[in-house]
Amino acid sequence: MDRGINTRCLHLEETEGRTENYGALSFPIYQTATYAHPGVGKSTGYDYSRLQNPTREHLEKVVASLEKGTEAFALSSGMAAITLLFELFRPGDHIITESDLYGGSIRLFDNVSAKNSYEFTNLNCSVADIESEIRPNTKAIFIETPTNPMMNVSDIGKIADIAHRHGLLLIVDNTFLSPYFQTPLELGADVVVHSGTKFLGGHNDTLAGFIVTSNEEVIEKLRFLIKTTGAGLSPFDSWLILRGIKTLGVRMEKAQANATVLAKWLKGCNIVTKVFFPGLPEHPGYEIMKKQARGFGSMITFNADTEEHALKILEKVKMIKFAESLGGTETLITYPTTQTHADVSEEVRLKNGITPCTLRLSVGIEDVEDLISELKNVFENIDD
Ligand SMILES: *Cc1c(COP(=O)(O)O)cnc(C)c1O
């Protein structure tokens, strides 16, 4: 029987019973660029760290096991992972993407991928008729669920069926839930991507990205691409992410418990006009989340009543940090309009529902009473 995910965050079965590395429980950081060969035509298994490094390889095995893929690739950031993945396509290929994506993904597709003559159709995949948008040159569907920042939820299994009827790859950015709460490959997705900077690393201290898949053709192409382009994660950063993953489960549970309390509390605040949290039963994605995920995560988006109040909240928070990023131990508040989604056109932002009143909370693992007390204080004194 497969072991539980908390166990898999700590133990790789294939290394059990072995005592190499002096039995060190913390996997060694192989801080080396190159490797001496035992003879001509012989290799220790490692030749040069751009191709592979033992610390990175160990991390890749852990992440593959968490996401239930046969192979994972660790890259220097989430955007490095998505950029590398899009090297799978050729000029003239058409890709259907969710319209409410992380702003950096939109920036990549609009500016870099478009320059390579890829064609894109952006849809709200939680409600759109995706199948009718498929063209003869369509190669893939790229989604996030829940989306960043509007928390729209799409049915991964249903979209996978559509993709496979037409021979397309379904790519899911699983950053918001992490494999602890959602494993898209088990639901039919072909490729999972991650910003490992977020929940996997979990401590707001390292950038990383992952691609995970069981598709042999994709694996072979990615091995070649990583060797050729060189965005593999460094040994030290690989070690930091390995260490972060050890506590993935306890962090995700605590952050989710905090977020659930906070989302309900926010709903009762006069200054808050709308709360987007898929763990609230009235959220349109609630039932799909219950079916396809093991939790709702700890990201909350909410609208303040006015733009002025939204900006004042950002000015007045102290313990909660006004910062980009998410998924770490500390609670962060983000202003998508000028931060994560600044390079997305105003027209697209508004169409997706990101207004100047929209704020995004990444709920951390502090005591929830202290988070509420800080926000209560900020809200009560908002007009001072
Ligand atoms: C942050 C983020 C990314 C980009 O990852 P980086 O590690 O910052 O490069 C991609 N997708 C989502 C959903 C993100 O939140």
Tab-separated table of C-alpha atoms and ligand atoms in Angstrom:
chain	number	residue	atom	x	y	z
A	1	MET	CA	0.000	0.000	0.000
A	2	ASP	CA	1.135	3.498	-0.762
A	3	ARG	CA	2.366	5.431	2.224
A	4	GLY	CA	0.634	8.591	3.371
A	5	ILE	CA	1.776	11.957	2.135
A	6	ASN	CA	3.241	13.082	5.469
A	7	THR	CA	5.457	9.998	5.460
A	8	ARG	CA	6.427	10.638	1.840
A	9	CYS	CA	7.490	14.192	2.760
A	10	LEU	CA	10.121	12.616	5.032
A	11	HIS	CA	11.118	9.230	3.647
A	12	LEU	CA	12.015	7.917	0.208
A	13	GLU	CA	11.513	4.171	0.304
A	14	GLU	CA	14.357	3.572	-2.118
A	15	THR	CA	16.897	5.035	0.301
A	16	GLU	CA	15.723	3.083	3.326
A	17	GLY	CA	18.145	0.774	5.091
A	18	ARG	CA	21.071	2.529	3.427
A	19	THR	CA	23.778	4.212	5.470
A	20	GLU	CA	25.750	6.077	2.803
A	21	ASN	CA	26.477	9.734	3.579
A	22	TYR	CA	27.351	8.506	7.117
A	23	GLY	CA	23.670	7.929	7.726
A	24	ALA	CA	22.974	11.678	7.695
A	25	LEU	CA	19.228	12.319	8.048
A	26	SER	CA	19.603	15.664	6.358
A	27	PHE	CA	20.484	14.977	2.741
A	28	PRO	CA	23.975	16.372	1.961
A	29	ILE	CA	24.420	19.491	-0.125
A	30	TYR	CA	26.685	18.415	-2.985
A	31	GLN	CA	28.112	21.847	-3.643
A	32	THR	CA	30.041	20.934	-6.753
A	33	ALA	CA	29.954	22.046	-10.362
A	34	THR	CA	31.651	18.972	-11.764
A	35	TYR	CA	32.583	15.349	-10.982
A	36	ALA	CA	35.811	13.382	-11.493
A	37	HIS	CA	35.438	10.407	-13.817
A	38	PRO	CA	36.745	7.025	-12.630
A	39	GLY	CA	38.128	6.350	-16.131
A	40	VAL	CA	37.633	7.047	-19.796
A	41	GLY	CA	34.064	6.357	-20.782
A	42	LYS	CA	33.106	5.918	-17.102
A	43	SER	CA	30.928	8.100	-14.903
A	44	THR	CA	29.872	8.156	-11.255
A	45	GLY	CA	26.392	8.871	-12.594
A	46	TYR	CA	27.040	12.603	-12.443
A	47	ASP	CA	29.100	14.546	-14.976
A	48	TYR	CA	28.296	18.228	-14.547
A	49	SER	CA	25.778	19.920	-12.246
A	50	ARG	CA	23.834	21.662	-15.029
A	51	LEU	CA	22.772	18.156	-16.100
A	52	GLN	CA	22.237	16.732	-12.632
A	53	ASN	CA	23.379	17.097	-9.045
A	54	PRO	CA	22.697	14.520	-6.287
A	55	THR	CA	20.949	17.028	-3.993
A	56	ARG	CA	18.679	18.241	-6.781
A	57	GLU	CA	18.023	14.665	-7.872
A	58	HIS	CA	16.980	13.660	-4.350
A	59	LEU	CA	14.564	16.603	-4.204
A	60	GLU	CA	13.149	15.677	-7.618
A	61	LYS	CA	12.433	12.149	-6.391
A	62	VAL	CA	10.619	13.477	-3.330
A	63	VAL	CA	8.474	15.868	-5.394
A	64	ALA	CA	7.703	13.181	-8.005
A	65	SER	CA	6.515	10.919	-5.192
A	66	LEU	CA	4.316	13.663	-3.678
A	67	GLU	CA	2.725	14.549	-7.034
A	68	LYS	CA	2.427	10.873	-8.120
A	69	GLY	CA	4.455	11.380	-11.271
A	70	THR	CA	7.301	9.249	-12.518
A	71	GLU	CA	9.623	12.230	-12.918
A	72	ALA	CA	10.035	15.720	-11.472
A	73	PHE	CA	12.373	18.478	-12.630
A	74	ALA	CA	13.566	21.122	-10.161
A	75	LEU	CA	14.141	24.554	-11.688
A	76	SER	CA	15.428	27.852	-10.354
A	77	SER	CA	11.917	29.384	-10.036
A	78	GLY	CA	8.300	28.739	-10.913
A	79	MET	CA	8.668	30.972	-13.963
A	80	ALA	CA	11.808	29.078	-15.044
A	81	ALA	CA	9.712	25.893	-14.890
A	82	ILE	CA	6.843	27.319	-16.951
A	83	THR	CA	9.256	28.904	-19.446
A	84	LEU	CA	11.109	25.608	-19.905
A	85	LEU	CA	7.851	23.713	-20.327
A	86	PHE	CA	6.752	26.079	-23.087
A	87	GLU	CA	9.888	25.142	-25.037
A	88	LEU	CA	7.916	21.971	-25.852
A	89	PHE	CA	5.844	23.994	-28.347
A	90	ARG	CA	6.647	25.314	-31.803
A	91	PRO	CA	5.723	28.429	-33.773
A	92	GLY	CA	2.102	28.204	-34.870
A	93	ASP	CA	1.010	26.007	-31.957
A	94	HIS	CA	-2.160	27.071	-30.169
A	95	ILE	CA	-2.583	26.825	-26.405
A	96	ILE	CA	-5.758	27.389	-24.418
A	97	THR	CA	-5.075	29.043	-21.072
A	98	GLU	CA	-7.100	30.018	-18.078
A	99	SER	CA	-7.568	33.813	-18.188
A	100	ASP	CA	-7.115	34.392	-14.434
A	101	LEU	CA	-3.536	33.174	-14.029
A	102	TYR	CA	-0.568	34.278	-11.961
A	103	GLY	CA	0.477	37.611	-13.551
A	104	GLY	CA	3.965	36.338	-14.390
A	105	SER	CA	2.513	33.513	-16.484
A	106	ILE	CA	0.335	36.010	-18.375
A	107	ARG	CA	3.406	38.222	-18.915
A	108	LEU	CA	5.358	35.240	-20.269
A	109	PHE	CA	2.599	34.182	-22.644
A	110	ASP	CA	1.828	37.730	-23.850
A	111	ASN	CA	5.406	38.825	-24.409
A	112	VAL	CA	7.831	35.936	-24.758
A	113	SER	CA	5.689	33.061	-26.045
A	114	ALA	CA	3.817	35.336	-28.442
A	115	LYS	CA	7.169	36.436	-29.874
A	116	ASN	CA	7.758	32.732	-30.645
A	117	SER	CA	4.478	32.793	-32.628
A	118	TYR	CA	2.464	30.701	-30.220
A	119	GLU	CA	-1.241	31.443	-30.373
A	120	PHE	CA	-3.293	31.717	-27.201
A	121	THR	CA	-6.960	31.663	-26.282
A	122	ASN	CA	-7.715	32.792	-22.722
A	123	LEU	CA	-10.859	31.442	-21.107
A	124	ASN	CA	-12.456	31.405	-17.700
A	125	CYS	CA	-12.050	27.625	-17.566
A	126	SER	CA	-14.399	27.247	-14.601
A	127	VAL	CA	-17.374	28.170	-16.822
A	128	ALA	CA	-16.218	28.299	-20.482
A	129	ASP	CA	-16.999	25.780	-23.214
A	130	ILE	CA	-13.366	24.775	-23.710
A	131	GLU	CA	-14.016	22.132	-26.342
A	132	SER	CA	-15.478	24.615	-28.838
A	133	GLU	CA	-12.231	26.632	-28.731
A	134	ILE	CA	-10.016	23.725	-29.792
A	135	ARG	CA	-8.425	24.212	-33.240
A	136	PRO	CA	-6.456	21.842	-35.472
A	137	ASN	CA	-3.199	23.400	-34.163
A	138	THR	CA	-4.171	23.313	-30.454
A	139	LYS	CA	-1.540	21.469	-28.419
A	140	ALA	CA	-2.299	22.077	-24.764
A	141	ILE	CA	-4.608	23.460	-22.098
A	142	PHE	CA	-2.954	25.352	-19.223
A	143	ILE	CA	-4.942	25.964	-16.032
A	144	GLU	CA	-4.648	26.940	-12.403
A	145	THR	CA	-7.267	25.788	-9.919
A	146	PRO	CA	-7.984	27.626	-7.713
A	147	THR	CA	-6.812	30.552	-9.820
A	148	ASN	CA	-4.488	33.321	-8.680
A	149	PRO	CA	-5.964	35.592	-7.404
A	150	MET	CA	-9.711	35.189	-8.017
A	151	MET	CA	-9.939	31.614	-6.683
A	152	ASN	CA	-11.976	30.223	-9.599
A	153	VAL	CA	-12.176	26.445	-9.472
A	154	SER	CA	-12.212	24.184	-12.537
A	155	ASP	CA	-12.923	20.485	-12.775
A	156	ILE	CA	-9.548	18.894	-13.576
A	157	GLY	CA	-10.976	15.477	-14.520
A	158	LYS	CA	-13.504	16.968	-16.933
A	159	ILE	CA	-10.902	19.169	-18.628
A	160	ALA	CA	-8.514	16.191	-18.827
A	161	ASP	CA	-11.219	14.224	-20.687
A	162	ILE	CA	-11.645	17.071	-23.178
A	163	ALA	CA	-7.862	17.378	-23.622
A	164	HIS	CA	-7.408	13.656	-24.223
A	165	ARG	CA	-10.297	13.384	-26.706
A	166	HIS	CA	-8.319	15.856	-28.830
A	167	GLY	CA	-4.780	14.624	-28.128
A	168	LEU	CA	-3.824	17.700	-26.072
A	169	LEU	CA	-1.693	17.983	-22.953
A	170	LEU	CA	-3.433	19.224	-19.822
A	171	ILE	CA	-0.990	21.281	-17.737
A	172	VAL	CA	-2.025	22.280	-14.211
A	173	ASP	CA	-0.238	24.890	-12.111
A	174	ASN	CA	-0.746	23.305	-8.672
A	175	THR	CA	0.970	26.037	-6.659
A	176	PHE	CA	-2.070	27.173	-4.644
A	177	LEU	CA	-2.902	23.801	-3.097
A	178	SER	CA	0.393	21.887	-3.308
A	179	PRO	CA	0.379	18.090	-3.601
A	180	TYR	CA	-0.709	17.929	0.027
A	181	PHE	CA	-4.225	19.008	-0.945
A	182	GLN	CA	-4.433	18.199	-4.668
A	183	THR	CA	-2.709	15.783	-7.052
A	184	PRO	CA	-3.782	16.717	-10.600
A	185	LEU	CA	-1.894	13.814	-12.254
A	186	GLU	CA	-4.198	11.406	-10.399
A	187	LEU	CA	-7.172	13.323	-11.796
A	188	GLY	CA	-5.981	12.962	-15.389
A	189	ALA	CA	-3.647	15.938	-15.924
A	190	ASP	CA	-0.507	15.235	-17.967
A	191	VAL	CA	1.858	17.772	-16.459
A	192	VAL	CA	1.946	19.633	-13.143
A	193	VAL	CA	3.955	22.803	-12.623
A	194	HIS	CA	4.761	24.541	-9.355
A	195	SER	CA	6.224	27.598	-7.904
A	196	GLY	CA	8.212	25.706	-5.259
A	197	THR	CA	8.888	29.139	-3.780
A	198	LYS	CA	5.446	28.978	-2.226
A	199	PHE	CA	4.035	26.087	-0.142
A	200	LEU	CA	6.689	23.472	-0.958
A	201	GLY	CA	9.544	25.675	0.278
A	202	GLY	CA	7.142	27.293	2.678
A	203	HIS	CA	9.425	29.689	4.536
A	204	ASN	CA	9.626	32.743	2.251
A	205	ASP	CA	13.372	32.127	1.865
A	206	THR	CA	14.008	30.382	-1.470
A	207	LEU	CA	12.889	30.488	-5.087
A	208	ALA	CA	12.224	27.192	-6.867
A	209	GLY	CA	10.014	25.672	-9.534
A	210	PHE	CA	8.941	22.170	-10.545
A	211	ILE	CA	7.598	20.268	-13.518
A	212	VAL	CA	6.168	16.814	-12.749
A	213	THR	CA	4.861	14.282	-15.267
A	214	SER	CA	4.584	10.602	-16.152
A	215	ASN	CA	4.512	11.291	-19.903
A	216	GLU	CA	7.647	9.631	-21.321
A	217	GLU	CA	7.840	11.858	-24.382
A	218	VAL	CA	7.632	14.997	-22.249
A	219	ILE	CA	10.226	13.601	-19.813
A	220	GLU	CA	12.707	12.925	-22.590
A	221	LYS	CA	12.291	16.390	-24.098
A	222	LEU	CA	12.582	18.097	-20.716
A	223	ARG	CA	15.777	16.226	-19.832
A	224	PHE	CA	17.301	17.511	-23.033
A	225	LEU	CA	15.982	21.032	-22.440
A	226	ILE	CA	17.228	21.287	-18.854
A	227	LYS	CA	20.674	20.098	-19.912
A	228	THR	CA	20.702	22.587	-22.768
A	229	THR	CA	19.188	25.669	-21.156
A	230	GLY	CA	20.540	25.341	-17.604
A	231	ALA	CA	17.851	26.588	-15.235
A	232	GLY	CA	18.206	23.651	-12.823
A	233	LEU	CA	17.891	24.413	-9.103
A	234	SER	CA	21.157	24.951	-7.197
A	235	PRO	CA	22.290	22.349	-4.621
A	236	PHE	CA	21.789	24.660	-1.647
A	237	ASP	CA	18.336	25.812	-2.761
A	238	SER	CA	17.426	22.157	-3.418
A	239	TRP	CA	18.356	21.389	0.166
A	240	LEU	CA	16.264	24.287	1.495
A	241	ILE	CA	13.224	23.035	-0.399
A	242	LEU	CA	13.846	19.480	0.857
A	243	ARG	CA	13.871	20.842	4.376
A	244	GLY	CA	10.720	22.875	3.766
A	245	ILE	CA	8.879	19.830	2.408
A	246	LYS	CA	9.490	17.895	5.637
A	247	THR	CA	6.818	20.048	7.334
A	248	LEU	CA	4.500	20.521	4.330
A	249	GLY	CA	1.581	18.691	5.942
A	250	VAL	CA	1.598	20.418	9.326
A	251	ARG	CA	2.061	23.832	7.702
A	252	MET	CA	-0.754	23.304	5.208
A	253	GLU	CA	-3.160	22.054	7.888
A	254	LYS	CA	-2.445	24.948	10.242
A	255	ALA	CA	-2.570	27.585	7.496
A	256	GLN	CA	-5.849	26.150	6.206
A	257	ALA	CA	-7.373	26.084	9.690
A	258	ASN	CA	-6.374	29.746	10.136
A	259	ALA	CA	-7.709	30.685	6.681
A	260	THR	CA	-11.057	29.012	7.366
A	261	VAL	CA	-11.529	31.039	10.548
A	262	LEU	CA	-10.328	34.250	8.890
A	263	ALA	CA	-12.534	33.875	5.801
A	264	LYS	CA	-15.634	33.534	7.982
A	265	TRP	CA	-14.549	36.473	10.131
A	266	LEU	CA	-13.864	38.678	7.089
A	267	LYS	CA	-17.401	38.030	5.798
A	268	GLY	CA	-18.761	39.802	8.886
A	269	CYS	CA	-16.618	42.940	8.474
A	270	ASN	CA	-18.358	46.114	7.225
A	271	ILE	CA	-15.329	47.162	5.235
A	272	VAL	CA	-15.240	43.880	3.300
A	273	THR	CA	-17.714	43.567	0.422
A	274	LYS	CA	-16.787	40.116	-0.887
A	275	VAL	CA	-14.685	37.150	0.238
A	276	PHE	CA	-13.341	34.629	-2.279
A	277	PHE	CA	-12.362	31.442	-0.429
A	278	PRO	CA	-13.225	28.029	-1.893
A	279	GLY	CA	-13.720	26.592	1.597
A	280	LEU	CA	-16.869	28.695	2.065
A	281	PRO	CA	-19.904	26.567	1.088
A	282	GLU	CA	-21.333	29.461	-0.971
A	283	HIS	CA	-18.188	29.567	-3.170
A	284	PRO	CA	-19.178	28.333	-6.669
A	285	GLY	CA	-16.221	25.917	-6.674
A	286	TYR	CA	-16.914	24.403	-3.238
A	287	GLU	CA	-18.431	21.100	-4.460
A	288	ILE	CA	-15.750	20.557	-7.128
A	289	MET	CA	-13.057	21.221	-4.532
A	290	LYS	CA	-14.625	18.650	-2.211
A	291	LYS	CA	-14.548	16.130	-5.050
A	292	GLN	CA	-11.059	16.709	-6.446
A	293	ALA	CA	-9.009	18.095	-3.547
A	294	ARG	CA	-8.303	17.093	0.036
A	295	GLY	CA	-8.584	20.629	1.353
A	296	PHE	CA	-9.256	24.219	0.390
A	297	GLY	CA	-5.857	25.780	1.012
A	298	SER	CA	-5.037	29.015	2.771
A	299	MET	CA	-5.366	31.703	0.097
A	300	ILE	CA	-8.141	34.258	0.555
A	301	THR	CA	-8.968	37.086	-1.806
A	302	PHE	CA	-11.320	39.829	-0.645
A	303	ASN	CA	-12.641	43.168	-1.822
A	304	ALA	CA	-12.584	46.231	0.399
A	305	ASP	CA	-15.498	48.661	0.047
A	306	THR	CA	-13.329	51.369	-1.566
A	307	GLU	CA	-9.951	51.652	-3.251
A	308	GLU	CA	-8.907	54.140	-0.567
A	309	HIS	CA	-9.651	51.596	2.168
A	310	ALA	CA	-7.818	48.837	0.280
A	311	LEU	CA	-4.702	51.020	0.126
A	312	LYS	CA	-5.038	52.022	3.783
A	313	ILE	CA	-5.195	48.372	4.840
A	314	LEU	CA	-1.855	47.844	3.084
A	315	GLU	CA	-0.385	50.931	4.792
A	316	LYS	CA	-1.595	50.002	8.263
A	317	VAL	CA	-0.772	46.302	8.611
A	318	LYS	CA	2.333	45.623	10.703
A	319	MET	CA	2.665	41.970	11.683
A	320	ILE	CA	0.946	40.930	8.462
A	321	LYS	CA	3.436	41.911	5.785
A	322	PHE	CA	2.528	43.858	2.648
A	323	ALA	CA	4.539	41.724	0.222
A	324	GLU	CA	4.338	39.648	-2.913
A	325	SER	CA	4.478	35.847	-2.726
A	326	LEU	CA	2.432	33.327	-0.793
A	327	GLY	CA	2.488	29.928	0.820
A	328	GLY	CA	5.026	30.725	3.529
A	329	THR	CA	4.959	30.541	7.298
A	330	GLU	CA	4.264	34.310	7.613
A	331	THR	CA	0.940	35.873	6.611
A	332	LEU	CA	1.293	38.191	3.623
A	333	ILE	CA	-1.124	40.632	2.035
A	334	THR	CA	-0.760	41.467	-1.639
A	335	TYR	CA	-2.262	44.098	-3.937
A	336	PRO	CA	-2.653	42.312	-7.298
A	337	THR	CA	-3.293	45.568	-9.195
A	338	THR	CA	0.221	46.950	-8.618
A	339	GLN	CA	2.111	43.806	-7.601
A	340	THR	CA	1.515	40.295	-8.987
A	341	HIS	CA	-0.711	41.485	-11.852
A	342	ALA	CA	0.804	44.899	-12.636
A	343	ASP	CA	1.853	43.807	-16.134
A	344	VAL	CA	-1.614	42.491	-16.985
A	345	SER	CA	-3.683	45.093	-18.855
A	346	GLU	CA	-6.341	46.906	-16.849
A	347	GLU	CA	-8.975	45.606	-19.242
A	348	VAL	CA	-8.012	41.971	-18.585
A	349	ARG	CA	-7.691	42.564	-14.844
A	350	LEU	CA	-11.162	44.039	-14.608
A	351	LYS	CA	-12.602	41.317	-16.824
A	352	ASN	CA	-11.151	38.720	-14.466
A	353	GLY	CA	-12.602	40.581	-11.475
A	354	ILE	CA	-9.367	42.101	-10.118
A	355	THR	CA	-10.390	45.622	-9.096
A	356	PRO	CA	-8.496	48.378	-7.236
A	357	CYS	CA	-10.393	47.165	-4.135
A	358	THR	CA	-9.072	43.588	-4.417
A	359	LEU	CA	-6.591	42.288	-1.840
A	360	ARG	CA	-5.074	38.823	-1.541
A	361	LEU	CA	-4.138	37.201	1.753
A	362	SER	CA	-1.745	34.304	2.044
A	363	VAL	CA	-2.575	33.071	5.501
A	364	GLY	CA	0.387	31.822	7.499
A	365	ILE	CA	0.751	29.693	10.603
A	366	GLU	CA	0.628	32.389	13.295
A	367	ASP	CA	-2.017	32.189	16.041
A	368	VAL	CA	-5.238	33.077	14.277
A	369	GLU	CA	-6.383	35.268	17.209
A	370	ASP	CA	-3.399	37.526	16.545
A	371	LEU	CA	-4.190	37.756	12.823
A	372	ILE	CA	-7.790	38.695	13.594
A	373	SER	CA	-6.759	41.171	16.261
A	374	GLU	CA	-4.388	42.906	13.839
A	375	LEU	CA	-6.981	43.144	11.059
A	376	LYS	CA	-9.695	44.221	13.502
A	377	ASN	CA	-7.477	47.031	14.714
A	378	VAL	CA	-6.664	48.099	11.136
A	379	PHE	CA	-10.329	48.030	10.066
A	380	GLU	CA	-11.550	49.942	13.143
A	381	ASN	CA	-9.020	52.712	12.633
A	382	ILE	CA	-9.117	52.749	8.842
A	383	ASP	CA	-10.147	56.411	8.493
A	384	ASP	CA	-7.661	57.823	11.001
B	1	LIG	C1	4.422	32.619	-7.777
B	1	LIG	C2	3.723	31.833	-8.800
B	1	LIG	C3	4.357	31.434	-9.987
B	1	LIG	C4	5.774	31.868	-10.294
B	1	LIG	O1	6.707	31.272	-9.444
B	1	LIG	P1	8.107	31.949	-9.041
B	1	LIG	O2	8.708	30.924	-8.160
B	1	LIG	O3	7.784	33.234	-8.353
B	1	LIG	O4	8.853	32.164	-10.304
B	1	LIG	C5	3.658	30.655	-10.874
B	1	LIG	N1	2.390	30.283	-10.634
B	1	LIG	C6	1.728	30.655	-9.519
B	1	LIG	C7	0.319	30.217	-9.315
B	1	LIG	C8	2.367	31.437	-8.570
B	1	LIG	O5	1.707	31.829	-7.465
